[in-house]
Amino acid sequence: MDFNATAPIRPEVVEAFLRASQNVGNPSSVHGFGRSARRLVEDARRSVAALVGSRSQDVVFTSGGTEANNLALKGSGKRLIVVSAGEHDSILQAMPDAESVSLNPDGTLDLAKLEQVLAEAEKRAGAGGLLLSVMLANNETGVLQAIPEISQIAKGFDALVHCDAVQAAGKVALDIVALGVDMLSLSAHKIGGPQGIGALVLTPGLDLQPLLLGGGQERRRRAGTENVAGCAGFGVAAELAVTHLGDAHSLAVWRDEIEERLTALSPESRVFGREAQRLPNTSCISMPGVPAETQLMAFDLAGVAVSSGSACSSGKVQPSHVLRAMGASDAEAASALRISLGWSSKAEDVEALVEAWTTLFLRHAGRETSLDAAASSVA
């Protein structure tokens, strides 16, 4: 139940990956082995481009979503970066001095605040010196942003627009032209592809300063020998994501069932972003009074994999900056878990999760009741 962290790799992807890994050629070599490797990479590039309605020559393969985000922000050449308060850490830590735009309580971007921040930033950056980065789907809450409207606002300030679509791919339809963005980040392992491969998709003619130097690969936008097997797996995963997009929408039935059953048991639980449009597979829900780390251990012992709202590099669970940006208290944010479904989810998985959640909640509630009774007796 933790597909937003990484989705199980699809069997078709494994087959493509293994076949490609047996290719001995370097895709930059001109001999037959090299040309064979190049074909695998370019076939994958076309498939990834088709996933987002782009041209293959505008797809830059990277090591994943984090590198794609860093390449977009640091390679844009813009003087001032503006981001939403709910962005992934690969955005926030890449540009720690970026201007931040607040979120509404439902997790959507405050558009009035966006215009205000962009207007003030434009004065400092000058014409054409701005870049706005807003994720399409939040990785913790699943909340979807109105990217076409946001892009239109940004274009009014002559700003370049980057969109982290890592969590949205395979769950909602993607079209880089309809979204109105200049750059789009993707990651294969979120859609049943291999880990360690991603892409930054550009609009035609956009110049990008490479972060990695030392070769002419990826049209001189990202040096280094391409990950041939990873690219091949990514290509197949992208094709399957398009084919099975309807399956992703059907996951909303299970998501809603989970939320209804858990909130019926615990009416004080908060489902973050429930009032907004969300990904069909994602639910972020609190268990009042029970720390997220306690929940994670209990679920793990019950054989159920879920995530807390956020975890720092040391592995310690911390209150989510996304939930705090939505107005949650530290205590509320610290008791929230993310549940995320995917292509191999089953009805029995839902039952196992609800059973584990119910057992933990009732055990905690029973303990509190006993303590309250003991305190009353002493008094």
mmCIF file of C-alpha atoms in Angstrom:
data_model
loop_
_atom_site.group_PDB
_atom_site.id
_atom_site.type_symbol
_atom_site.label_atom_id
_atom_site.label_comp_id
_atom_site.label_asym_id
_atom_site.label_seq_id
_atom_site.Cartn_x
_atom_site.Cartn_y
_atom_site.Cartn_z
ATOM 1 C CA MET A 1 0.000 0.000 0.000
ATOM 2 C CA ASP A 2 2.966 2.293 -0.696
ATOM 3 C CA PHE A 3 2.961 2.685 -4.466
ATOM 4 C CA ASN A 4 3.788 6.391 -4.262
ATOM 5 C CA ALA A 5 7.173 5.447 -2.805
ATOM 6 C CA THR A 6 7.807 2.938 -5.575
ATOM 7 C CA ALA A 7 5.543 0.721 -7.634
ATOM 8 C CA PRO A 8 6.334 -2.974 -8.042
ATOM 9 C CA ILE A 9 8.061 -3.436 -11.375
ATOM 10 C CA ARG A 10 5.762 -4.858 -14.054
ATOM 11 C CA PRO A 11 6.648 -8.306 -15.495
ATOM 12 C CA GLU A 12 6.767 -6.912 -19.049
ATOM 13 C CA VAL A 13 9.281 -4.324 -17.873
ATOM 14 C CA VAL A 14 11.480 -6.984 -16.284
ATOM 15 C CA GLU A 15 11.573 -8.878 -19.591
ATOM 16 C CA ALA A 16 12.506 -5.766 -21.567
ATOM 17 C CA PHE A 17 15.115 -4.777 -19.000
ATOM 18 C CA LEU A 18 16.778 -8.191 -19.012
ATOM 19 C CA ARG A 19 16.841 -8.367 -22.817
ATOM 20 C CA ALA A 20 18.373 -4.908 -23.072
ATOM 21 C CA SER A 21 20.927 -5.624 -20.341
ATOM 22 C CA GLN A 22 22.421 -8.332 -22.554
ATOM 23 C CA ASN A 23 23.249 -5.779 -25.241
ATOM 24 C CA VAL A 24 26.992 -5.186 -25.214
ATOM 25 C CA GLY A 25 27.019 -1.942 -27.204
ATOM 26 C CA ASN A 26 27.546 1.635 -26.090
ATOM 27 C CA PRO A 27 24.767 3.723 -27.684
ATOM 28 C CA SER A 28 27.366 6.316 -28.734
ATOM 29 C CA SER A 29 29.431 3.771 -30.702
ATOM 30 C CA VAL A 30 29.017 3.657 -34.480
ATOM 31 C CA HIS A 31 29.447 -0.102 -34.959
ATOM 32 C CA GLY A 32 26.585 -2.584 -35.067
ATOM 33 C CA PHE A 33 26.534 -3.258 -31.337
ATOM 34 C CA GLY A 34 26.383 0.473 -30.635
ATOM 35 C CA ARG A 35 23.636 1.052 -33.178
ATOM 36 C CA SER A 36 21.611 -1.749 -31.606
ATOM 37 C CA ALA A 37 21.908 -0.099 -28.197
ATOM 38 C CA ARG A 38 21.012 3.264 -29.721
ATOM 39 C CA ARG A 39 17.817 1.801 -31.180
ATOM 40 C CA LEU A 40 16.756 0.597 -27.736
ATOM 41 C CA VAL A 41 17.307 4.042 -26.253
ATOM 42 C CA GLU A 42 15.519 5.880 -29.052
ATOM 43 C CA ASP A 43 12.565 3.471 -29.055
ATOM 44 C CA ALA A 44 12.198 4.133 -25.326
ATOM 45 C CA ARG A 45 12.503 7.875 -25.876
ATOM 46 C CA ARG A 46 9.568 7.781 -28.305
ATOM 47 C CA SER A 47 7.454 5.835 -25.808
ATOM 48 C CA VAL A 48 8.194 8.273 -22.983
ATOM 49 C CA ALA A 49 7.429 11.204 -25.285
ATOM 50 C CA ALA A 50 4.079 9.621 -26.183
ATOM 51 C CA LEU A 51 3.216 9.371 -22.484
ATOM 52 C CA VAL A 52 3.162 13.175 -22.232
ATOM 53 C CA GLY A 53 2.290 14.201 -25.793
ATOM 54 C CA SER A 54 5.789 15.392 -26.615
ATOM 55 C CA ARG A 55 8.437 14.894 -29.305
ATOM 56 C CA SER A 56 11.086 12.265 -28.722
ATOM 57 C CA GLN A 57 13.927 14.740 -29.322
ATOM 58 C CA ASP A 58 12.669 16.781 -26.378
ATOM 59 C CA VAL A 59 13.062 13.932 -23.862
ATOM 60 C CA VAL A 60 16.242 14.050 -21.761
ATOM 61 C CA PHE A 61 16.925 10.814 -19.873
ATOM 62 C CA THR A 62 18.162 11.271 -16.293
ATOM 63 C CA SER A 63 18.863 9.046 -13.291
ATOM 64 C CA GLY A 64 15.388 9.749 -11.899
ATOM 65 C CA GLY A 65 12.943 12.430 -10.837
ATOM 66 C CA THR A 66 15.361 14.098 -8.431
ATOM 67 C CA GLU A 67 17.954 14.703 -11.134
ATOM 68 C CA ALA A 68 15.250 15.832 -13.555
ATOM 69 C CA ASN A 69 14.032 18.402 -11.032
ATOM 70 C CA ASN A 70 17.552 19.631 -10.319
ATOM 71 C CA LEU A 71 18.333 19.878 -14.030
ATOM 72 C CA ALA A 72 15.178 21.902 -14.644
ATOM 73 C CA LEU A 73 15.845 24.397 -11.861
ATOM 74 C CA LYS A 74 19.616 24.711 -12.068
ATOM 75 C CA GLY A 75 19.842 24.355 -15.831
ATOM 76 C CA SER A 76 17.190 26.928 -16.622
ATOM 77 C CA GLY A 77 19.561 29.852 -16.189
ATOM 78 C CA LYS A 78 16.843 31.889 -14.480
ATOM 79 C CA ARG A 79 17.787 34.429 -11.843
ATOM 80 C CA LEU A 80 14.860 33.888 -9.495
ATOM 81 C CA ILE A 81 12.958 30.685 -8.723
ATOM 82 C CA VAL A 82 9.416 30.543 -7.316
ATOM 83 C CA VAL A 83 8.011 27.281 -5.928
ATOM 84 C CA SER A 84 4.906 26.093 -4.102
ATOM 85 C CA ALA A 85 5.197 25.358 -0.381
ATOM 86 C CA GLY A 86 4.221 21.735 -0.993
ATOM 87 C CA GLU A 87 6.983 20.733 -3.390
ATOM 88 C CA HIS A 88 9.124 17.615 -3.085
ATOM 89 C CA ASP A 89 12.429 17.998 -1.245
ATOM 90 C CA SER A 90 14.323 17.603 -4.524
ATOM 91 C CA ILE A 91 12.876 21.003 -5.442
ATOM 92 C CA LEU A 92 13.059 22.692 -2.048
ATOM 93 C CA GLN A 93 16.594 21.559 -1.271
ATOM 94 C CA ALA A 94 17.840 22.247 -4.792
ATOM 95 C CA MET A 95 16.762 25.874 -4.412
ATOM 96 C CA PRO A 96 16.632 26.641 -0.665
ATOM 97 C CA ASP A 97 16.436 30.399 -1.327
ATOM 98 C CA ALA A 98 13.487 30.155 -3.695
ATOM 99 C CA GLU A 99 10.406 32.285 -3.173
ATOM 100 C CA SER A 100 7.574 30.166 -1.739
ATOM 101 C CA VAL A 101 3.844 30.348 -2.496
ATOM 102 C CA SER A 102 1.476 29.169 0.235
ATOM 103 C CA LEU A 103 -1.154 26.447 -0.022
ATOM 104 C CA ASN A 104 -4.852 26.604 0.760
ATOM 105 C CA PRO A 105 -6.178 24.308 3.527
ATOM 106 C CA ASP A 106 -7.263 21.786 0.880
ATOM 107 C CA GLY A 107 -3.708 21.580 -0.478
ATOM 108 C CA THR A 108 -4.228 23.576 -3.664
ATOM 109 C CA LEU A 109 -2.003 26.516 -4.511
ATOM 110 C CA ASP A 110 -3.201 29.958 -3.414
ATOM 111 C CA LEU A 111 -3.522 31.586 -6.853
ATOM 112 C CA ALA A 112 -3.998 35.106 -5.495
ATOM 113 C CA LYS A 113 -0.795 34.699 -3.492
ATOM 114 C CA LEU A 114 0.917 33.286 -6.594
ATOM 115 C CA GLU A 115 0.180 36.434 -8.586
ATOM 116 C CA GLN A 116 1.417 38.588 -5.733
ATOM 117 C CA VAL A 117 4.681 36.646 -5.345
ATOM 118 C CA LEU A 118 5.319 36.593 -9.101
ATOM 119 C CA ALA A 119 4.676 40.337 -9.405
ATOM 120 C CA GLU A 120 7.154 41.097 -6.628
ATOM 121 C CA ALA A 121 9.696 38.598 -7.977
ATOM 122 C CA GLU A 122 9.481 40.024 -11.507
ATOM 123 C CA LYS A 123 10.550 43.423 -10.217
ATOM 124 C CA ARG A 124 13.718 41.917 -8.768
ATOM 125 C CA ALA A 125 14.508 39.405 -11.521
ATOM 126 C CA GLY A 126 13.685 41.557 -14.544
ATOM 127 C CA ALA A 127 11.948 40.469 -17.736
ATOM 128 C CA GLY A 128 12.420 36.796 -18.549
ATOM 129 C CA GLY A 129 14.339 36.079 -15.357
ATOM 130 C CA LEU A 130 11.730 33.981 -13.550
ATOM 131 C CA LEU A 131 11.049 30.265 -13.240
ATOM 132 C CA LEU A 132 8.014 28.823 -11.466
ATOM 133 C CA SER A 133 8.022 25.189 -10.309
ATOM 134 C CA VAL A 134 4.747 23.548 -9.211
ATOM 135 C CA MET A 135 4.095 19.802 -8.980
ATOM 136 C CA LEU A 136 1.029 18.412 -10.729
ATOM 137 C CA ALA A 137 0.175 15.841 -8.030
ATOM 138 C CA ASN A 138 1.413 15.999 -4.472
ATOM 139 C CA ASN A 139 3.267 12.850 -3.466
ATOM 140 C CA GLU A 140 1.892 12.895 0.098
ATOM 141 C CA THR A 141 -1.760 13.922 -0.289
ATOM 142 C CA GLY A 142 -2.405 13.230 -3.973
ATOM 143 C CA VAL A 143 -3.858 16.744 -4.388
ATOM 144 C CA LEU A 144 -3.846 17.904 -8.019
ATOM 145 C CA GLN A 145 -2.906 21.459 -8.934
ATOM 146 C CA ALA A 146 -4.623 23.470 -11.683
ATOM 147 C CA ILE A 147 -1.462 23.542 -13.764
ATOM 148 C CA PRO A 148 -2.996 25.037 -16.971
ATOM 149 C CA GLU A 149 -4.370 27.978 -14.984
ATOM 150 C CA ILE A 150 -1.157 28.310 -12.986
ATOM 151 C CA SER A 151 0.902 28.266 -16.187
ATOM 152 C CA GLN A 152 -1.274 30.972 -17.712
ATOM 153 C CA ILE A 153 -0.735 33.186 -14.676
ATOM 154 C CA ALA A 154 3.029 32.585 -14.818
ATOM 155 C CA LYS A 155 3.220 33.372 -18.531
ATOM 156 C CA GLY A 156 1.699 36.759 -17.733
ATOM 157 C CA PHE A 157 4.941 37.484 -15.897
ATOM 158 C CA ASP A 158 7.106 36.006 -18.669
ATOM 159 C CA ALA A 159 8.094 33.152 -16.366
ATOM 160 C CA LEU A 160 9.345 29.744 -17.437
ATOM 161 C CA VAL A 161 7.239 26.950 -15.913
ATOM 162 C CA HIS A 162 8.481 23.598 -14.638
ATOM 163 C CA CYS A 163 6.133 20.862 -13.455
ATOM 164 C CA ASP A 164 7.114 17.849 -11.365
ATOM 165 C CA ALA A 165 4.751 15.202 -12.769
ATOM 166 C CA VAL A 166 6.498 12.241 -11.149
ATOM 167 C CA GLN A 167 3.476 11.178 -9.070
ATOM 168 C CA ALA A 168 0.898 12.061 -11.720
ATOM 169 C CA ALA A 169 2.271 9.868 -14.508
ATOM 170 C CA GLY A 170 0.258 6.716 -15.068
ATOM 171 C CA LYS A 171 -2.543 7.951 -12.786
ATOM 172 C CA VAL A 172 -3.916 10.895 -14.777
ATOM 173 C CA ALA A 173 -3.602 11.755 -18.457
ATOM 174 C CA LEU A 174 -0.595 13.957 -19.254
ATOM 175 C CA ASP A 175 -0.219 16.419 -22.121
ATOM 176 C CA ILE A 176 2.650 18.881 -21.882
ATOM 177 C CA VAL A 177 1.002 21.225 -24.385
ATOM 178 C CA ALA A 178 -2.363 21.269 -22.584
ATOM 179 C CA LEU A 179 -0.611 21.801 -19.255
ATOM 180 C CA GLY A 180 1.168 24.808 -20.715
ATOM 181 C CA VAL A 181 4.489 24.037 -19.047
ATOM 182 C CA ASP A 182 8.009 24.348 -20.427
ATOM 183 C CA MET A 183 9.561 21.414 -18.550
ATOM 184 C CA LEU A 184 8.094 18.220 -17.094
ATOM 185 C CA SER A 185 9.815 15.731 -14.750
ATOM 186 C CA LEU A 186 9.121 11.979 -14.816
ATOM 187 C CA SER A 187 10.409 8.876 -12.993
ATOM 188 C CA ALA A 188 10.095 5.297 -14.215
ATOM 189 C CA HIS A 189 9.766 3.490 -10.894
ATOM 190 C CA LYS A 190 6.539 5.329 -10.031
ATOM 191 C CA ILE A 191 4.787 3.689 -13.009
ATOM 192 C CA GLY A 192 6.063 0.129 -12.664
ATOM 193 C CA GLY A 193 9.384 0.761 -14.382
ATOM 194 C CA PRO A 194 12.932 0.228 -13.087
ATOM 195 C CA GLN A 195 14.491 2.396 -10.416
ATOM 196 C CA GLY A 196 17.317 4.737 -11.354
ATOM 197 C CA ILE A 197 15.901 6.130 -14.596
ATOM 198 C CA GLY A 198 13.791 9.240 -15.228
ATOM 199 C CA ALA A 199 13.375 12.027 -17.720
ATOM 200 C CA LEU A 200 13.024 15.760 -18.113
ATOM 201 C CA VAL A 201 10.749 16.626 -21.029
ATOM 202 C CA LEU A 202 11.242 20.031 -22.639
ATOM 203 C CA THR A 203 9.205 22.196 -24.965
ATOM 204 C CA PRO A 204 10.721 22.545 -28.457
ATOM 205 C CA GLY A 205 13.635 24.943 -28.706
ATOM 206 C CA LEU A 206 14.210 25.351 -24.981
ATOM 207 C CA ASP A 207 17.884 25.762 -24.115
ATOM 208 C CA LEU A 208 19.203 24.007 -21.035
ATOM 209 C CA GLN A 209 22.531 24.286 -19.254
ATOM 210 C CA PRO A 210 23.759 20.750 -18.431
ATOM 211 C CA LEU A 211 24.641 19.820 -14.874
ATOM 212 C CA LEU A 212 26.852 16.927 -15.988
ATOM 213 C CA LEU A 213 29.682 17.589 -18.427
ATOM 214 C CA GLY A 214 32.018 15.275 -20.278
ATOM 215 C CA GLY A 215 30.139 14.013 -23.316
ATOM 216 C CA GLY A 216 27.666 14.881 -26.010
ATOM 217 C CA GLN A 217 24.941 12.476 -24.925
ATOM 218 C CA GLU A 218 21.284 13.526 -24.757
ATOM 219 C CA ARG A 219 21.907 16.288 -27.328
ATOM 220 C CA ARG A 220 24.582 17.737 -25.016
ATOM 221 C CA ARG A 221 22.034 18.273 -22.253
ATOM 222 C CA ARG A 222 23.171 15.453 -19.955
ATOM 223 C CA ALA A 223 26.619 13.867 -20.299
ATOM 224 C CA GLY A 224 27.229 10.208 -19.568
ATOM 225 C CA THR A 225 26.578 6.885 -21.250
ATOM 226 C CA GLU A 226 22.850 6.233 -21.299
ATOM 227 C CA ASN A 227 21.369 3.584 -19.024
ATOM 228 C CA VAL A 228 20.291 1.366 -21.921
ATOM 229 C CA ALA A 229 18.459 -1.298 -19.924
ATOM 230 C CA GLY A 230 16.834 1.321 -17.711
ATOM 231 C CA CYS A 231 15.687 3.298 -20.741
ATOM 232 C CA ALA A 232 14.236 0.164 -22.343
ATOM 233 C CA GLY A 233 12.325 -0.667 -19.171
ATOM 234 C CA PHE A 234 11.113 2.912 -18.854
ATOM 235 C CA GLY A 235 9.815 2.798 -22.417
ATOM 236 C CA VAL A 236 7.746 -0.319 -21.796
ATOM 237 C CA ALA A 237 6.438 1.082 -18.493
ATOM 238 C CA ALA A 238 5.395 4.280 -20.285
ATOM 239 C CA GLU A 239 3.488 2.282 -22.906
ATOM 240 C CA LEU A 240 1.714 0.265 -20.209
ATOM 241 C CA ALA A 241 0.893 3.424 -18.262
ATOM 242 C CA VAL A 242 -0.987 4.768 -21.265
ATOM 243 C CA THR A 243 -2.725 1.444 -21.949
ATOM 244 C CA HIS A 244 -3.846 0.940 -18.336
ATOM 245 C CA LEU A 245 -4.726 4.526 -17.428
ATOM 246 C CA GLY A 246 -8.364 3.506 -16.904
ATOM 247 C CA ASP A 247 -7.260 0.945 -14.327
ATOM 248 C CA ALA A 248 -5.684 3.721 -12.275
ATOM 249 C CA HIS A 249 -8.954 5.647 -12.175
ATOM 250 C CA SER A 250 -10.770 2.584 -10.817
ATOM 251 C CA LEU A 251 -8.518 2.662 -7.741
ATOM 252 C CA ALA A 252 -10.544 5.614 -6.459
ATOM 253 C CA VAL A 253 -13.271 3.150 -5.446
ATOM 254 C CA TRP A 254 -10.896 1.402 -3.033
ATOM 255 C CA ARG A 255 -9.408 4.698 -1.862
ATOM 256 C CA ASP A 256 -12.851 6.032 -0.992
ATOM 257 C CA GLU A 257 -13.816 2.777 0.720
ATOM 258 C CA ILE A 258 -10.710 2.940 2.913
ATOM 259 C CA GLU A 259 -11.426 6.536 3.905
ATOM 260 C CA GLU A 260 -15.099 5.864 4.651
ATOM 261 C CA ARG A 261 -14.363 2.831 6.833
ATOM 262 C CA LEU A 262 -11.529 4.467 8.764
ATOM 263 C CA THR A 263 -13.350 7.750 9.400
ATOM 264 C CA ALA A 264 -16.471 5.831 10.474
ATOM 265 C CA LEU A 265 -14.330 4.183 13.150
ATOM 266 C CA SER A 266 -12.477 7.393 14.007
ATOM 267 C CA PRO A 267 -14.524 10.511 13.107
ATOM 268 C CA GLU A 268 -11.718 12.728 14.425
ATOM 269 C CA SER A 269 -9.345 11.441 11.752
ATOM 270 C CA ARG A 270 -8.595 13.966 9.022
ATOM 271 C CA VAL A 271 -8.257 13.031 5.363
ATOM 272 C CA PHE A 272 -5.910 15.661 3.983
ATOM 273 C CA GLY A 273 -6.926 17.174 0.657
ATOM 274 C CA ARG A 274 -10.245 15.358 0.551
ATOM 275 C CA GLU A 275 -12.021 18.557 -0.563
ATOM 276 C CA ALA A 276 -9.763 18.965 -3.606
ATOM 277 C CA GLN A 277 -9.249 16.965 -6.770
ATOM 278 C CA ARG A 278 -6.803 14.169 -5.987
ATOM 279 C CA LEU A 279 -5.034 11.248 -7.546
ATOM 280 C CA PRO A 280 -7.340 8.227 -7.587
ATOM 281 C CA ASN A 281 -4.880 6.062 -5.660
ATOM 282 C CA THR A 282 -3.738 8.251 -2.768
ATOM 283 C CA SER A 283 -5.055 8.911 0.726
ATOM 284 C CA CYS A 284 -3.334 10.781 3.550
ATOM 285 C CA ILE A 285 -5.175 10.224 6.821
ATOM 286 C CA SER A 286 -4.410 10.909 10.470
ATOM 287 C CA MET A 287 -4.888 8.601 13.455
ATOM 288 C CA PRO A 288 -5.269 11.123 16.285
ATOM 289 C CA GLY A 289 -3.025 10.519 19.260
ATOM 290 C CA VAL A 290 -0.961 7.781 17.615
ATOM 291 C CA PRO A 291 2.456 8.903 16.282
ATOM 292 C CA ALA A 292 3.214 7.988 12.692
ATOM 293 C CA GLU A 293 6.309 5.996 13.688
ATOM 294 C CA THR A 294 4.169 3.844 15.999
ATOM 295 C CA GLN A 295 1.727 3.255 13.175
ATOM 296 C CA LEU A 296 4.479 2.386 10.701
ATOM 297 C CA MET A 297 5.917 -0.269 13.013
ATOM 298 C CA ALA A 298 2.498 -1.753 13.747
ATOM 299 C CA PHE A 299 1.544 -1.902 10.072
ATOM 300 C CA ASP A 300 4.899 -3.403 9.163
ATOM 301 C CA LEU A 301 4.455 -6.149 11.775
ATOM 302 C CA ALA A 302 1.031 -6.821 10.263
ATOM 303 C CA GLY A 303 2.607 -7.184 6.815
ATOM 304 C CA VAL A 304 1.244 -3.877 5.474
ATOM 305 C CA ALA A 305 3.599 -1.336 3.866
ATOM 306 C CA VAL A 306 2.573 2.327 4.149
ATOM 307 C CA SER A 307 4.448 5.623 4.508
ATOM 308 C CA SER A 308 4.446 8.518 6.898
ATOM 309 C CA GLY A 309 3.909 11.979 5.489
ATOM 310 C CA SER A 310 7.614 12.641 5.239
ATOM 311 C CA ALA A 311 10.932 11.196 6.346
ATOM 312 C CA CYS A 312 14.252 13.002 6.546
ATOM 313 C CA SER A 313 17.546 11.546 5.353
ATOM 314 C CA SER A 314 18.350 10.140 8.799
ATOM 315 C CA GLY A 315 15.226 8.009 8.670
ATOM 316 C CA LYS A 316 13.498 9.778 11.550
ATOM 317 C CA VAL A 317 9.857 10.585 10.941
ATOM 318 C CA GLN A 318 9.162 14.317 11.043
ATOM 319 C CA PRO A 319 5.952 16.324 10.676
ATOM 320 C CA SER A 320 5.290 16.825 6.973
ATOM 321 C CA HIS A 321 6.050 20.269 5.567
ATOM 322 C CA VAL A 322 3.212 19.675 3.092
ATOM 323 C CA LEU A 323 0.624 19.111 5.829
ATOM 324 C CA ARG A 324 1.969 22.052 7.814
ATOM 325 C CA ALA A 325 1.583 24.213 4.706
ATOM 326 C CA MET A 326 -2.066 23.097 4.630
ATOM 327 C CA GLY A 327 -2.579 24.394 8.168
ATOM 328 C CA ALA A 328 -2.171 21.146 10.105
ATOM 329 C CA SER A 329 -0.741 21.323 13.606
ATOM 330 C CA ASP A 330 2.497 19.491 14.447
ATOM 331 C CA ALA A 331 0.528 16.864 16.342
ATOM 332 C CA GLU A 332 -1.928 16.370 13.499
ATOM 333 C CA ALA A 333 0.809 16.151 10.877
ATOM 334 C CA ALA A 334 2.822 13.768 13.066
ATOM 335 C CA SER A 335 -0.077 11.301 13.205
ATOM 336 C CA ALA A 336 -0.696 11.142 9.438
ATOM 337 C CA LEU A 337 0.000 8.200 7.149
ATOM 338 C CA ARG A 338 -0.037 7.984 3.374
ATOM 339 C CA ILE A 339 -1.811 5.041 1.785
ATOM 340 C CA SER A 340 -1.262 4.559 -1.938
ATOM 341 C CA LEU A 341 -2.605 1.890 -4.271
ATOM 342 C CA GLY A 342 -1.395 0.694 -7.659
ATOM 343 C CA TRP A 343 -1.465 -1.711 -10.561
ATOM 344 C CA SER A 344 -1.142 -4.897 -8.485
ATOM 345 C CA SER A 345 -3.422 -3.887 -5.599
ATOM 346 C CA LYS A 346 -6.163 -6.337 -4.618
ATOM 347 C CA ALA A 347 -9.338 -6.251 -2.544
ATOM 348 C CA GLU A 348 -7.654 -8.346 0.132
ATOM 349 C CA ASP A 349 -4.967 -5.668 0.465
ATOM 350 C CA VAL A 350 -7.654 -3.174 1.375
ATOM 351 C CA GLU A 351 -9.047 -5.568 3.974
ATOM 352 C CA ALA A 352 -5.598 -6.180 5.468
ATOM 353 C CA LEU A 353 -4.976 -2.451 5.784
ATOM 354 C CA VAL A 354 -8.352 -1.710 7.379
ATOM 355 C CA GLU A 355 -7.920 -4.621 9.800
ATOM 356 C CA ALA A 356 -4.440 -3.481 10.849
ATOM 357 C CA TRP A 357 -5.586 0.121 11.229
ATOM 358 C CA THR A 358 -8.635 -0.919 13.259
ATOM 359 C CA THR A 359 -6.600 -3.171 15.549
ATOM 360 C CA LEU A 360 -4.067 -0.437 16.288
ATOM 361 C CA PHE A 361 -6.682 2.271 16.764
ATOM 362 C CA LEU A 362 -8.824 0.223 19.149
ATOM 363 C CA ARG A 363 -5.785 -0.908 21.109
ATOM 364 C CA HIS A 364 -4.685 2.694 21.546
ATOM 365 C CA ALA A 365 -8.233 3.847 22.376
ATOM 366 C CA GLY A 366 -8.568 1.065 24.937
ATOM 367 C CA ARG A 367 -5.308 2.029 26.589
ATOM 368 C CA GLU A 368 -6.399 5.669 26.819
ATOM 369 C CA THR A 369 -9.764 4.642 28.277
ATOM 370 C CA SER A 370 -8.018 2.549 30.962
ATOM 371 C CA LEU A 371 -5.688 5.400 31.862
ATOM 372 C CA ASP A 372 -8.578 7.858 32.083
ATOM 373 C CA ALA A 373 -10.490 5.460 34.365
ATOM 374 C CA ALA A 374 -7.432 5.004 36.593
ATOM 375 C CA ALA A 375 -6.942 8.757 36.829
ATOM 376 C CA SER A 376 -10.605 9.260 37.781
ATOM 377 C CA SER A 377 -10.320 6.563 40.473
ATOM 378 C CA VAL A 378 -7.288 8.256 42.013
ATOM 379 C CA ALA A 379 -9.027 11.613 41.977
#
